[in-house]
PDB file of C-alpha atoms in Angstrom:
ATOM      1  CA  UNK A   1       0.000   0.000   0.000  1.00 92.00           C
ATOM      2  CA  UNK A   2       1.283   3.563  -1.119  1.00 96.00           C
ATOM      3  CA  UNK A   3      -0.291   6.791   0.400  1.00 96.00           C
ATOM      4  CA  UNK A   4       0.336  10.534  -0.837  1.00 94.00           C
ATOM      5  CA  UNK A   5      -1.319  13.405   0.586  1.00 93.00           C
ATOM      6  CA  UNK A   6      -1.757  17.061  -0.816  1.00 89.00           C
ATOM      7  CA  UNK A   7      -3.698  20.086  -0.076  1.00 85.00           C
ATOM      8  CA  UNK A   8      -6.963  20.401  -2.847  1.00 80.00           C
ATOM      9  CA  UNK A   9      -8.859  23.741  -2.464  1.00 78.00           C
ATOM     10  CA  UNK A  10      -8.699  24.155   0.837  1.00 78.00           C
ATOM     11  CA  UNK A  11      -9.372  20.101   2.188  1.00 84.00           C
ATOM     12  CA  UNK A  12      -6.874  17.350   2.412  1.00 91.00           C
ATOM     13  CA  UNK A  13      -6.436  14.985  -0.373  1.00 91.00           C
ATOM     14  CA  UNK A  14      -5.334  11.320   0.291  1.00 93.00           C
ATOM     15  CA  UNK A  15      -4.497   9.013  -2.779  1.00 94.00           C
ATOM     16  CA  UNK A  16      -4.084   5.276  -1.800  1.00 96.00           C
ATOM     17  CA  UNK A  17      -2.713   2.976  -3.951  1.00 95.00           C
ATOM     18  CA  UNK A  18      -3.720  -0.776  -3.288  1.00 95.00           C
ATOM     19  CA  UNK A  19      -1.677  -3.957  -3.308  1.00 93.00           C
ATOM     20  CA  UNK A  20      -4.692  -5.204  -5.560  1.00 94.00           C
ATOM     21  CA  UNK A  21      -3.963  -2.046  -7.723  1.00 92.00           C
ATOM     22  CA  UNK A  22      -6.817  -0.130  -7.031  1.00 94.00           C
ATOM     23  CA  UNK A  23      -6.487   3.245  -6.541  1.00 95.00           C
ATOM     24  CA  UNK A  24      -8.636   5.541  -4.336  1.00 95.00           C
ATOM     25  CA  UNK A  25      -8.708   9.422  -3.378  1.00 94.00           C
ATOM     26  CA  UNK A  26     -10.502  10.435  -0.088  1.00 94.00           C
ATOM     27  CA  UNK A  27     -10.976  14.231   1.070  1.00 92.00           C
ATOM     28  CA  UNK A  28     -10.025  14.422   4.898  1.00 93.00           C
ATOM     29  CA  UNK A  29     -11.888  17.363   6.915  1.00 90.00           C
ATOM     30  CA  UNK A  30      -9.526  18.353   9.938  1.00 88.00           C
ATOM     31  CA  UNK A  31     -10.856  20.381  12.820  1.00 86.00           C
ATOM     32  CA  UNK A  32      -9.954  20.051  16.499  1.00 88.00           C
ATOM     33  CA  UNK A  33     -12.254  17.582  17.381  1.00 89.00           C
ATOM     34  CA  UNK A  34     -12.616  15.379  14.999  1.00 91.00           C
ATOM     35  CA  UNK A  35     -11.612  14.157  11.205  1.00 90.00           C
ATOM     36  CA  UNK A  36     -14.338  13.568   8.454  1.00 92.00           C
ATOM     37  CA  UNK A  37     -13.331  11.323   5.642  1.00 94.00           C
ATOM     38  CA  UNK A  38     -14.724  11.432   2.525  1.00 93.00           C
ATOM     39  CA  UNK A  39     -14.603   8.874  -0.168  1.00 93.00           C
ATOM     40  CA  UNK A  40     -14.200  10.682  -3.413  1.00 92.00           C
ATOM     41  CA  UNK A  41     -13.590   7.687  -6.179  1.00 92.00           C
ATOM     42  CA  UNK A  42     -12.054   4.913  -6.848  1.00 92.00           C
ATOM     43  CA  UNK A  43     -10.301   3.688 -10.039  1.00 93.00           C
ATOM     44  CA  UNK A  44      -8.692  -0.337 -10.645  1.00 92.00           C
ATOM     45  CA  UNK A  45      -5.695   0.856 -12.353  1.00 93.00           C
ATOM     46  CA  UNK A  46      -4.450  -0.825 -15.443  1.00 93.00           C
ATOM     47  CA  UNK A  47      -1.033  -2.841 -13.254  1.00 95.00           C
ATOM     48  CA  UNK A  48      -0.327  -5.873 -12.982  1.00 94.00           C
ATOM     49  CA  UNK A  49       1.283  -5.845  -9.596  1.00 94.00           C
ATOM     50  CA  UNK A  50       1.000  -4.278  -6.750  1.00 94.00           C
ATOM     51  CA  UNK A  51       1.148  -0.599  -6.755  1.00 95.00           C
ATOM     52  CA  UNK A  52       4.174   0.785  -5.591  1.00 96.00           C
ATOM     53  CA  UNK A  53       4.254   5.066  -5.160  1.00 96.00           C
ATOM     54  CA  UNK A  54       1.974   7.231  -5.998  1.00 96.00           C
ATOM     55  CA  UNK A  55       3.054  11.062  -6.429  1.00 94.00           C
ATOM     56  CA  UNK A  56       0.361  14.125  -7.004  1.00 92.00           C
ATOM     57  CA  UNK A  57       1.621  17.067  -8.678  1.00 87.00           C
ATOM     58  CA  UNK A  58       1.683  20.818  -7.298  1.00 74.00           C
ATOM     59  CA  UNK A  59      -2.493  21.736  -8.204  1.00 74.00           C
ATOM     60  CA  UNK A  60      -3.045  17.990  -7.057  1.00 63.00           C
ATOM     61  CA  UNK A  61      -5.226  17.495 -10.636  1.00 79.00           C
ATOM     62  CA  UNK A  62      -2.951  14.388 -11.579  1.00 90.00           C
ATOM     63  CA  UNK A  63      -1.751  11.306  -9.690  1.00 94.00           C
ATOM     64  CA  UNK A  64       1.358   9.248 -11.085  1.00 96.00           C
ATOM     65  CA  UNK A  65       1.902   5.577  -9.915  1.00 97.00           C
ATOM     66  CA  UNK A  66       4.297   3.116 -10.749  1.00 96.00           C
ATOM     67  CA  UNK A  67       4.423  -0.544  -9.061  1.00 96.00           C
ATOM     68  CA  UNK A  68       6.370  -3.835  -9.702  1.00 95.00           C
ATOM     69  CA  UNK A  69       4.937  -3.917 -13.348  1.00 96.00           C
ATOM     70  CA  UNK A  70       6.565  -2.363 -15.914  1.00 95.00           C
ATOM     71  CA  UNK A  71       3.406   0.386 -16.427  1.00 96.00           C
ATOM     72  CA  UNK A  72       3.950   4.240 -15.441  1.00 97.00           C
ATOM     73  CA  UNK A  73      -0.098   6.025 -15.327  1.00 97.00           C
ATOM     74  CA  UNK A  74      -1.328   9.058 -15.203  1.00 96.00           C
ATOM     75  CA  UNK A  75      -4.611   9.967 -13.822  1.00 95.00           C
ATOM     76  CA  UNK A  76      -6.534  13.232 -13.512  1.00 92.00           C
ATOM     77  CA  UNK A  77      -9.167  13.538 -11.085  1.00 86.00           C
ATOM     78  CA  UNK A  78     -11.752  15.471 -12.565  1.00 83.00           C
ATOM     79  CA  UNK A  79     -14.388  16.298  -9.819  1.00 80.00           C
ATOM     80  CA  UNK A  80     -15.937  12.656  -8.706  1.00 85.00           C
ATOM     81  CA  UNK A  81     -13.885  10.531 -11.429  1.00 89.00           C
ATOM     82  CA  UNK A  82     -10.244   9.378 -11.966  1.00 91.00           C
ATOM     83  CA  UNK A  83      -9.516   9.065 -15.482  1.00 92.00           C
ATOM     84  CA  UNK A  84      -6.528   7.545 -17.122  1.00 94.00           C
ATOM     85  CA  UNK A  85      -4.795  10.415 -19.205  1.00 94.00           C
ATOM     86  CA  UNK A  86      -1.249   8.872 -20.083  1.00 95.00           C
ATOM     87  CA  UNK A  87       0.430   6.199 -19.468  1.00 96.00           C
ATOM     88  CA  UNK A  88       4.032   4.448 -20.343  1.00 97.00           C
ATOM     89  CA  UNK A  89       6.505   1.315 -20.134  1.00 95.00           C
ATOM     90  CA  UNK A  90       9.445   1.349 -18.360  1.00 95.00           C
ATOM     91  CA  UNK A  91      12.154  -1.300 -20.298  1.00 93.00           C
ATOM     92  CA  UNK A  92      12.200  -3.531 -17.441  1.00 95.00           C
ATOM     93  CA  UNK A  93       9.420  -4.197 -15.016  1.00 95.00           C
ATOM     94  CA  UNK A  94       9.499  -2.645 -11.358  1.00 95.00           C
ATOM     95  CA  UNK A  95       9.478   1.087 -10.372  1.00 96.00           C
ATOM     96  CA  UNK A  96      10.330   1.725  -6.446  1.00 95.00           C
ATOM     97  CA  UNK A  97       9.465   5.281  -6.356  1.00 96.00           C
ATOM     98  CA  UNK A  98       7.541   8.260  -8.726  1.00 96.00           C
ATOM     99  CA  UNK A  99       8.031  11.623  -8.072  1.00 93.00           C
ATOM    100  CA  UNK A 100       6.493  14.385 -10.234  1.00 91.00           C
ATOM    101  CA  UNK A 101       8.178  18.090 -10.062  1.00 87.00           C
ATOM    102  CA  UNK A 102       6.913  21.816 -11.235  1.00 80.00           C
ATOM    103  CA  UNK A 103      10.347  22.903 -11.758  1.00 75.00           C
ATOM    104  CA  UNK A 104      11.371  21.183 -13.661  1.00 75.00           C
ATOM    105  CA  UNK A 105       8.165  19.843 -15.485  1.00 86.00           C
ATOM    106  CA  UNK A 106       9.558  15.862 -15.375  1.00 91.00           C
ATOM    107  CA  UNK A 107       8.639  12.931 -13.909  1.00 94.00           C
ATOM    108  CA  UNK A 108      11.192  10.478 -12.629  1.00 95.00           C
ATOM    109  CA  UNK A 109      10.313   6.796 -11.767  1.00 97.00           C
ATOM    110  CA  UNK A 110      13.134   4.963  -9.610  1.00 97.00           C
ATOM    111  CA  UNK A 111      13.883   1.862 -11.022  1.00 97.00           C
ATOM    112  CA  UNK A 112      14.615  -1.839  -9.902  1.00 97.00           C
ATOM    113  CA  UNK A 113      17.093  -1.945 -13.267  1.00 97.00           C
ATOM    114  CA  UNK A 114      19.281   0.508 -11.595  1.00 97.00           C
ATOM    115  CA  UNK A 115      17.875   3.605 -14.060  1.00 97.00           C
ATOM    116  CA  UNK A 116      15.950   6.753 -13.016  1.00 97.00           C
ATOM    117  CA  UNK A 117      13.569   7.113 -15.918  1.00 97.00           C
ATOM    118  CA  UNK A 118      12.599  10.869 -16.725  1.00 96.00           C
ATOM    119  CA  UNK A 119       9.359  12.007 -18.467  1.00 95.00           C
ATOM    120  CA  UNK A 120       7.839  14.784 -18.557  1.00 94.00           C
ATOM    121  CA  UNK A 121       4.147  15.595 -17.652  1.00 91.00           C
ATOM    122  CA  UNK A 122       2.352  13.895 -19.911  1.00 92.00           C
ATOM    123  CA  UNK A 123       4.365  10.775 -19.928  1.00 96.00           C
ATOM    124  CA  UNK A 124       6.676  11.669 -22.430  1.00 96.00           C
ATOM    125  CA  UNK A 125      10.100   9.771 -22.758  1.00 96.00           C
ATOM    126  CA  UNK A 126      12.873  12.200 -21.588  1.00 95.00           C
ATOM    127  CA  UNK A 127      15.849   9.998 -20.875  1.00 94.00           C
ATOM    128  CA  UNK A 128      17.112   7.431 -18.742  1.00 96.00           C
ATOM    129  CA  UNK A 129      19.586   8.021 -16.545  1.00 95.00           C
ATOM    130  CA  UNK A 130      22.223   5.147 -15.386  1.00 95.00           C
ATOM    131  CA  UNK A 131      25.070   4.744 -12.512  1.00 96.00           C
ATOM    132  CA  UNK A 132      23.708   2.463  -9.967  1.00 97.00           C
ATOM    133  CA  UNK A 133      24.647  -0.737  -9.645  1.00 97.00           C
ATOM    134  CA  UNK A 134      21.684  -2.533  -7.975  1.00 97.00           C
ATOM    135  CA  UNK A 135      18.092  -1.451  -7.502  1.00 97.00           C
ATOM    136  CA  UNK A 136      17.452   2.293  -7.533  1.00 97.00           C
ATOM    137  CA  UNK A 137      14.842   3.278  -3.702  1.00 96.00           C
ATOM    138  CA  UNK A 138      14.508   6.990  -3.665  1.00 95.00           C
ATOM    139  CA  UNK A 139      14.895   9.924  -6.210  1.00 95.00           C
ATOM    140  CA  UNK A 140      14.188  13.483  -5.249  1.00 92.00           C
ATOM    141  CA  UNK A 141      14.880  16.953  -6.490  1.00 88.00           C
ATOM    142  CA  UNK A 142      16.298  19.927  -4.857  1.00 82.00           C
ATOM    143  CA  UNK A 143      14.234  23.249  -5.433  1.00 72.00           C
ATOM    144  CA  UNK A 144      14.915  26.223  -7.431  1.00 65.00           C
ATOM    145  CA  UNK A 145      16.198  28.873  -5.785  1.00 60.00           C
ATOM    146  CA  UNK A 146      13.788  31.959  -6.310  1.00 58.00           C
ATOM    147  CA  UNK A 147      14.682  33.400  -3.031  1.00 63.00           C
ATOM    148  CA  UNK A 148      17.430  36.259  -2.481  1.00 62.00           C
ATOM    149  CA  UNK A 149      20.008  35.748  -0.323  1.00 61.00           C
ATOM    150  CA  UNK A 150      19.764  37.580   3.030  1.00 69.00           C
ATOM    151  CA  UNK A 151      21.510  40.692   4.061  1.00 71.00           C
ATOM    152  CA  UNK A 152      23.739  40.699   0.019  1.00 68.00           C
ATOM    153  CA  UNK A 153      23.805  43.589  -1.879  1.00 73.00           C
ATOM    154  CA  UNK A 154      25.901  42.571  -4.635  1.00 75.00           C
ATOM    155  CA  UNK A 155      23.535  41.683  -7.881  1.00 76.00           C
ATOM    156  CA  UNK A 156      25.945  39.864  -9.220  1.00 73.00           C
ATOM    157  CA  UNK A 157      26.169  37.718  -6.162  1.00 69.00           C
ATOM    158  CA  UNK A 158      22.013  37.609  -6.193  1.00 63.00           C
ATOM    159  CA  UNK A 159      22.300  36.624  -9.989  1.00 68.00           C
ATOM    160  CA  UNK A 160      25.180  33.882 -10.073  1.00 66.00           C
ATOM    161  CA  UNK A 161      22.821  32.856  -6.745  1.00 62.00           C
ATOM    162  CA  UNK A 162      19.426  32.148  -8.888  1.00 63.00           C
ATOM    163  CA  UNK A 163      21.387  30.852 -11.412  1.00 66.00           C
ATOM    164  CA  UNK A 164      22.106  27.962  -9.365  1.00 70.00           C
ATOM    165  CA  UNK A 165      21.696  24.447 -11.098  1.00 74.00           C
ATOM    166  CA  UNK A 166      19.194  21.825  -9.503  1.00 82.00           C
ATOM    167  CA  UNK A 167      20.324  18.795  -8.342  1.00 86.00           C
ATOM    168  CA  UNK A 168      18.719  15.247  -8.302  1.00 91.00           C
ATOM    169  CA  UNK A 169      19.825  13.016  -5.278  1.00 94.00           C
ATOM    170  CA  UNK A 170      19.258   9.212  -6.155  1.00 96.00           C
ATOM    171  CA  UNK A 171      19.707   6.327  -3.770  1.00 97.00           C
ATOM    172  CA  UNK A 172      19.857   2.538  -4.593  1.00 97.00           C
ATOM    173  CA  UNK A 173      20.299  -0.600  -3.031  1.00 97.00           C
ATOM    174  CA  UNK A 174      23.888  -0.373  -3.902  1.00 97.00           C
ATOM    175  CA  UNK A 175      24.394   1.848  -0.685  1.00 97.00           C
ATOM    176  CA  UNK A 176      25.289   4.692  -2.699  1.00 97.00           C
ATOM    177  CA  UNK A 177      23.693   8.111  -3.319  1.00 96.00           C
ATOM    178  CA  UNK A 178      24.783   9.892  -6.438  1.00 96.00           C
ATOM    179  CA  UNK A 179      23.922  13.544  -7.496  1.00 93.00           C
ATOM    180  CA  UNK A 180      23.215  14.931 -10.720  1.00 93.00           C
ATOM    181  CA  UNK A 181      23.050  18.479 -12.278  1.00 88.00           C
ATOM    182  CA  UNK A 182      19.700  18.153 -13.442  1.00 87.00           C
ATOM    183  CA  UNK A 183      19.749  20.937 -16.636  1.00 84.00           C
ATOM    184  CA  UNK A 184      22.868  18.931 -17.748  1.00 87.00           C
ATOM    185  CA  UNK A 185      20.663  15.754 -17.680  1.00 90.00           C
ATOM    186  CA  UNK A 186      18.019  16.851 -19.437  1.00 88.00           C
ATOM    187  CA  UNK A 187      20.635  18.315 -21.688  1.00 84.00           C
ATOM    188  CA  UNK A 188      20.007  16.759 -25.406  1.00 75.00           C
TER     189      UNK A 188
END
């Protein structure tokens, strides 16, 4: 079972993926007292496994799963219904982890053949990405940085500051973590 939870118009939004690959989104209701659950809908998902990770993106409108099938979905939850929107193959079966990001628009999918497989929002083969030499657990990336730095002056200081690459941090099975420039990857 996989869980992901996200604000949605002022309510909480839970996603649950199932081991029998259903996949369900609930609207949680949080006061002081008490917590009222609603059940929102509920989707069987087209994997053949169990799923895995689920990730929502930034205006929680689509959910991304992967699981120990080779399949990568997309669904968009459009008021009371989740409807399949995209939806890819990874070269080898089993995905440990989806993450989706704003900035930059990709998705990457943590793989069990020791590749972190980037697409972009709509499922879109980017690139794969390979250094690992067992199973790949966890991929995240770092933010942009928007924010000036406190108490400098200098603008060229402030500039070279924004202009700051992103980095992605992977970890694997192999008991190492490697990081990666992430413009340079997405680099043609």
């Amino acid at each position: 079972m996989c869980v992901c939870i996200c604000a949605n118009d002022g309510l909480l939004q839970l996603t649950v993926g199932y081991e029998s690959n259903k996949l369900r989104c609930f609207y949680l209701q949080v006061s002081n007292a008490s917590v009222k659950v609603t059940a929102v809908c509920s989707v069987q998902t087209p994997h053949t496994e169990p799923l895995l990770s689920i990730s929502v993106n930034q205006d929680a409108q689509n959910i991304y799963t992967c699981a120990a099938d080779n399949n990568v979905c997309c669904f968009k939850l459009d008021g009371t219904a989740l409807v399949k929107t995209a939806a890819a193959e990874l070269s080898h079966p089993g995905g440990s982890l989806i993450q989706c990001f704003q900035t930059p628009q990709v998705v990457a999918v943590a793989g069990w053949d020791y590749a972190v497989h980037l697409y972009d929002h709509g499922l879109q083969h980017l690139k794969d990405v390979r250094f690992h030499r067992a199973a790949l657990t966890a991929v995240d990336v770092s933010s942009k940085c928007t924010e000036p730095l406190p108490d400098i002056t200098d603008d060229l200081v402030q500039q070279r500051w924004k202009m700051q690459p992103q980095w992605m941090a992977v970890a694997s099975r192999d008991s190492r973590i490697s990081l990666w420039n992430v413009n340079a990857v997405l680099q043609p």
